[in-house]
């Protein structure tokens, strides 16, 4: 059987490809990616469920497990839990993730040309419709459920930064877990920072913070994070389950850096 991380990464990659080609404007692509990875791991529940639920074992060992992003096929072609298969899956996941981030950035910030590049003049009906849609969107954004969701998201981002900083503070106190603490701590910090910055008005931010400060901070974070990523990836010289986990953390850190540079601030 393949490692659980292999199934997760294959499921996440396959889901991401489906989103790119068939649902390019979906609102929560990263959430779907994670759910796709979890979906691919469902047959492995046979390792944790009570023995009375024998049908779970039956599903895991049958061709029906292929419904969960080719779970049975992966177990067949990788019967010995090779870490090399996990590393290969992580590499493909990283490349597909970069493509997905590029597609998402293009859809968010580019304006497709129409009529051979000429600016199209909207009719009065279209203008009125857009105005109503904008007003409706503003009313929705001001609604209590939206404010609650926004507050929870910002609080989650702040907690992520605090927890990540706390983990990094233990790096030099517990040398036996240096790699995990540094990798997970950095990942939590970057994820929380991106979430917090996504909730800031770009125009207001530009008025208050000079562009050179923003660019310099991003550059410093990128250089520091790159040192940690390189240190984690060096462990792949001896492929073990732990080094594969380090590689997975490194991929996620790089993707958070990509998201950081995509922010229009």
Short mmCIF file of C-alpha atoms in Angstrom, two decimals:
data_model
loop_
_atom_site.label_atom_id
_atom_site.label_comp_id
_atom_site.label_asym_id
_atom_site.label_seq_id
_atom_site.Cartn_x
_atom_site.Cartn_y
_atom_site.Cartn_z
CA UNK A 1 0.00 0.00 0.00
CA UNK A 2 1.11 3.56 -0.65
CA UNK A 3 1.86 5.95 2.17
CA UNK A 4 -1.05 8.08 3.37
CA UNK A 5 0.76 11.24 2.27
CA UNK A 6 0.99 9.80 -1.26
CA UNK A 7 -2.77 9.28 -1.42
CA UNK A 8 -3.42 12.75 -0.02
CA UNK A 9 -1.08 14.47 -2.46
CA UNK A 10 -2.41 12.54 -5.47
CA UNK A 11 -6.00 13.36 -4.47
CA UNK A 12 -5.18 17.03 -3.90
CA UNK A 13 -3.35 17.25 -7.25
CA UNK A 14 -6.17 15.58 -9.17
CA UNK A 15 -8.76 17.85 -7.53
CA UNK A 16 -6.67 20.90 -8.36
CA UNK A 17 -6.47 19.88 -12.03
CA UNK A 18 -10.25 19.48 -12.14
CA UNK A 19 -10.67 22.95 -10.62
CA UNK A 20 -8.19 24.53 -13.07
CA UNK A 21 -9.84 23.12 -16.19
CA UNK A 22 -13.52 22.90 -15.23
CA UNK A 23 -14.08 25.29 -12.29
CA UNK A 24 -11.50 28.06 -12.80
CA UNK A 25 -13.57 30.73 -11.05
CA UNK A 26 -14.68 28.70 -8.02
CA UNK A 27 -14.45 30.75 -4.82
CA UNK A 28 -12.59 28.29 -2.58
CA UNK A 29 -10.08 26.36 -4.72
CA UNK A 30 -7.64 25.61 -1.90
CA UNK A 31 -10.41 24.26 0.32
CA UNK A 32 -11.51 21.95 -2.48
CA UNK A 33 -7.90 20.84 -2.90
CA UNK A 34 -7.65 19.81 0.76
CA UNK A 35 -11.03 18.06 0.63
CA UNK A 36 -9.88 16.18 -2.47
CA UNK A 37 -6.79 14.98 -0.63
CA UNK A 38 -8.88 13.81 2.32
CA UNK A 39 -11.31 12.08 -0.05
CA UNK A 40 -8.41 10.05 -1.48
CA UNK A 41 -7.51 8.82 2.02
CA UNK A 42 -10.98 7.56 3.00
CA UNK A 43 -10.33 3.85 2.17
CA UNK A 44 -7.45 3.88 4.67
CA UNK A 45 -10.01 4.28 7.45
CA UNK A 46 -9.89 0.48 7.63
CA UNK A 47 -6.79 0.93 9.80
CA UNK A 48 -8.64 2.85 12.52
CA UNK A 49 -12.29 1.73 12.45
CA UNK A 50 -13.50 -1.15 14.67
CA UNK A 51 -13.05 -4.65 13.27
CA UNK A 52 -16.83 -5.11 13.26
CA UNK A 53 -17.00 -2.77 10.27
CA UNK A 54 -15.60 -5.34 7.90
CA UNK A 55 -17.12 -3.68 4.85
CA UNK A 56 -14.49 -0.93 5.13
CA UNK A 57 -11.77 -3.53 4.60
CA UNK A 58 -13.76 -4.94 1.70
CA UNK A 59 -13.98 -1.53 0.04
CA UNK A 60 -10.27 -0.88 0.59
CA UNK A 61 -9.27 -4.16 -1.07
CA UNK A 62 -11.67 -3.87 -4.00
CA UNK A 63 -11.63 -1.92 -7.24
CA UNK A 64 -14.31 0.36 -5.76
CA UNK A 65 -11.51 2.10 -3.86
CA UNK A 66 -10.48 3.66 -7.19
CA UNK A 67 -13.46 6.00 -6.76
CA UNK A 68 -11.30 7.72 -4.14
CA UNK A 69 -8.83 9.12 -6.66
CA UNK A 70 -7.38 5.76 -7.81
CA UNK A 71 -6.65 4.59 -4.26
CA UNK A 72 -6.61 0.88 -5.14
CA UNK A 73 -4.48 1.50 -8.23
CA UNK A 74 -1.83 3.33 -6.19
CA UNK A 75 -1.77 0.54 -3.61
CA UNK A 76 -1.26 -1.95 -6.44
CA UNK A 77 1.59 -0.15 -8.21
CA UNK A 78 3.29 0.85 -4.93
CA UNK A 79 2.76 -2.17 -2.63
CA UNK A 80 5.80 -1.54 -0.42
CA UNK A 81 5.06 2.01 0.78
CA UNK A 82 8.04 3.48 -1.06
CA UNK A 83 9.02 6.99 -0.03
CA UNK A 84 10.22 7.67 -3.57
CA UNK A 85 6.62 7.51 -4.80
CA UNK A 86 5.67 10.08 -2.17
CA UNK A 87 8.51 12.38 -3.24
CA UNK A 88 7.46 12.10 -6.90
CA UNK A 89 3.85 12.86 -5.97
CA UNK A 90 4.99 15.91 -3.99
CA UNK A 91 7.00 17.17 -6.96
CA UNK A 92 3.98 16.88 -9.27
CA UNK A 93 1.78 18.52 -6.63
CA UNK A 94 4.21 21.45 -6.38
CA UNK A 95 4.26 22.03 -10.15
CA UNK A 96 0.47 21.79 -10.46
CA UNK A 97 0.06 24.14 -7.48
CA UNK A 98 2.25 26.76 -9.13
CA UNK A 99 0.17 26.50 -12.31
CA UNK A 100 -3.03 26.81 -10.26
CA UNK A 101 -1.73 29.88 -8.44
CA UNK A 102 -0.80 31.46 -11.77
CA UNK A 103 -4.23 30.76 -13.22
CA UNK A 104 -5.91 32.15 -10.10
CA UNK A 105 -3.77 35.29 -10.20
CA UNK A 106 -4.58 35.82 -13.90
CA UNK A 107 -8.32 35.44 -13.32
CA UNK A 108 -8.30 37.83 -10.35
CA UNK A 109 -6.20 40.66 -11.72
CA UNK A 110 -6.44 40.56 -15.52
CA UNK A 111 -9.16 42.13 -17.64
CA UNK A 112 -9.85 40.16 -20.81
CA UNK A 113 -9.95 42.28 -23.94
CA UNK A 114 -13.07 42.20 -26.08
CA UNK A 115 -13.94 43.37 -29.59
CA UNK A 116 -10.37 43.03 -30.80
CA UNK A 117 -8.89 44.92 -27.85
CA UNK A 118 -11.32 47.89 -28.09
CA UNK A 119 -13.09 49.04 -24.98
CA UNK A 120 -16.71 47.96 -25.01
CA UNK A 121 -19.29 50.57 -23.99
CA UNK A 122 -21.89 49.26 -21.58
CA UNK A 123 -25.54 49.88 -22.28
CA UNK A 124 -27.66 51.78 -19.72
CA UNK A 125 -29.30 48.48 -18.75
CA UNK A 126 -25.90 46.83 -18.14
CA UNK A 127 -24.70 49.83 -16.14
CA UNK A 128 -27.81 49.78 -13.96
CA UNK A 129 -27.49 46.02 -13.47
CA UNK A 130 -23.84 46.34 -12.44
CA UNK A 131 -24.74 49.16 -10.02
CA UNK A 132 -27.44 47.02 -8.40
CA UNK A 133 -25.05 44.08 -8.17
CA UNK A 134 -22.40 46.29 -6.59
CA UNK A 135 -24.88 47.67 -4.08
CA UNK A 136 -26.11 44.18 -3.29
CA UNK A 137 -22.53 43.00 -2.80
CA UNK A 138 -21.85 45.92 -0.47
CA UNK A 139 -24.97 45.16 1.55
CA UNK A 140 -23.91 41.53 1.80
CA UNK A 141 -20.41 42.54 2.92
CA UNK A 142 -21.95 44.69 5.66
CA UNK A 143 -24.28 41.95 6.89
CA UNK A 144 -23.67 40.41 10.35
CA UNK A 145 -22.89 36.90 9.00
CA UNK A 146 -20.25 38.31 6.68
CA UNK A 147 -18.70 40.42 9.45
CA UNK A 148 -18.67 37.37 11.73
CA UNK A 149 -16.99 35.22 9.08
CA UNK A 150 -14.47 37.98 8.40
CA UNK A 151 -13.71 38.34 12.10
CA UNK A 152 -13.25 34.60 12.55
CA UNK A 153 -10.93 34.49 9.55
CA UNK A 154 -8.80 37.36 10.84
CA UNK A 155 -8.71 35.86 14.33
CA UNK A 156 -7.61 32.55 12.83
CA UNK A 157 -4.84 34.29 10.91
CA UNK A 158 -3.63 36.04 14.06
CA UNK A 159 -3.68 32.79 16.04
CA UNK A 160 -1.72 31.09 13.27
CA UNK A 161 0.99 33.77 13.45
CA UNK A 162 1.15 33.54 17.26
CA UNK A 163 1.32 29.73 17.31
CA UNK A 164 3.91 29.70 14.53
CA UNK A 165 6.07 32.18 16.42
CA UNK A 166 5.74 30.05 19.54
CA UNK A 167 6.90 26.93 17.71
CA UNK A 168 9.89 28.78 16.27
CA UNK A 169 10.86 29.88 19.78
CA UNK A 170 11.37 26.20 20.70
CA UNK A 171 13.72 25.46 17.80
CA UNK A 172 16.90 25.93 19.82
CA UNK A 173 15.48 24.40 23.01
CA UNK A 174 14.56 21.02 21.53
CA UNK A 175 17.21 20.15 18.92
CA UNK A 176 15.74 16.71 18.22
CA UNK A 177 12.67 18.36 16.65
CA UNK A 178 14.39 21.30 14.98
CA UNK A 179 13.20 20.47 11.44
CA UNK A 180 9.55 19.94 12.36
CA UNK A 181 9.36 22.97 14.64
CA UNK A 182 11.06 25.26 12.12
CA UNK A 183 9.04 24.01 9.15
CA UNK A 184 5.61 23.94 10.79
CA UNK A 185 6.25 27.18 12.68
CA UNK A 186 7.28 29.00 9.51
CA UNK A 187 4.31 27.57 7.60
CA UNK A 188 1.86 28.74 10.27
CA UNK A 189 3.42 32.20 10.37
CA UNK A 190 3.28 32.67 6.60
CA UNK A 191 -0.26 31.29 6.35
CA UNK A 192 -1.50 33.58 9.11
CA UNK A 193 0.28 36.58 7.63
CA UNK A 194 -1.27 35.98 4.21
CA UNK A 195 -4.74 35.65 5.75
CA UNK A 196 -4.30 38.90 7.69
CA UNK A 197 -3.00 40.81 4.66
CA UNK A 198 -5.80 39.51 2.43
CA UNK A 199 -8.26 41.34 4.66
CA UNK A 200 -6.54 44.73 4.20
CA UNK A 201 -7.71 47.33 1.69
CA UNK A 202 -4.82 47.63 -0.85
CA UNK A 203 -5.43 51.34 -1.48
CA UNK A 204 -5.47 52.16 2.23
CA UNK A 205 -2.36 50.06 2.77
CA UNK A 206 -0.55 51.84 -0.09
CA UNK A 207 -1.34 55.24 1.46
CA UNK A 208 0.03 54.23 4.86
CA UNK A 209 3.01 52.01 3.94
CA UNK A 210 5.63 52.95 1.30
CA UNK A 211 6.05 50.42 -1.47
CA UNK A 212 9.74 49.94 -0.67
CA UNK A 213 8.85 48.85 2.86
CA UNK A 214 6.34 46.31 1.57
CA UNK A 215 8.70 44.95 -1.07
CA UNK A 216 11.64 44.85 1.33
CA UNK A 217 9.62 42.96 3.94
CA UNK A 218 8.44 40.42 1.38
CA UNK A 219 12.00 39.98 0.13
CA UNK A 220 13.36 39.44 3.65
CA UNK A 221 10.64 36.89 4.42
CA UNK A 222 11.34 35.10 1.14
CA UNK A 223 15.08 34.90 1.75
CA UNK A 224 14.67 33.68 5.33
CA UNK A 225 12.04 31.13 4.34
CA UNK A 226 14.19 29.93 1.46
CA UNK A 227 17.00 29.07 3.87
CA UNK A 228 14.62 26.92 5.92
CA UNK A 229 13.21 25.27 2.78
CA UNK A 230 16.68 24.41 1.49
CA UNK A 231 17.66 22.97 4.88
CA UNK A 232 14.55 20.78 4.91
CA UNK A 233 14.99 19.61 1.32
CA UNK A 234 18.61 18.61 1.96
CA UNK A 235 17.27 15.76 4.11
CA UNK A 236 15.98 14.11 0.92
CA UNK A 237 19.54 12.96 0.27
CA UNK A 238 18.47 10.07 2.51
CA UNK A 239 14.82 9.42 1.67
CA UNK A 240 12.87 8.50 4.79
CA UNK A 241 9.26 9.10 5.85
CA UNK A 242 10.48 12.07 7.93
CA UNK A 243 12.37 13.60 5.01
CA UNK A 244 9.26 13.19 2.85
CA UNK A 245 7.28 15.07 5.51
CA UNK A 246 9.94 17.80 5.44
CA UNK A 247 9.57 17.99 1.66
CA UNK A 248 5.81 18.33 1.99
CA UNK A 249 6.20 21.17 4.49
CA UNK A 250 8.70 22.84 2.15
CA UNK A 251 6.24 22.70 -0.75
CA UNK A 252 3.52 24.32 1.37
CA UNK A 253 5.93 27.04 2.55
CA UNK A 254 6.85 27.88 -1.05
CA UNK A 255 3.17 28.06 -2.01
CA UNK A 256 2.51 30.48 0.85
CA UNK A 257 5.37 32.65 -0.43
CA UNK A 258 3.74 32.63 -3.87
CA UNK A 259 0.47 33.76 -2.28
CA UNK A 260 2.33 36.48 -0.37
CA UNK A 261 3.80 37.96 -3.57
CA UNK A 262 0.40 37.75 -5.29
CA UNK A 263 -1.15 40.14 -2.78
CA UNK A 264 -1.75 43.57 -4.40
CA UNK A 265 0.00 45.44 -1.58
#
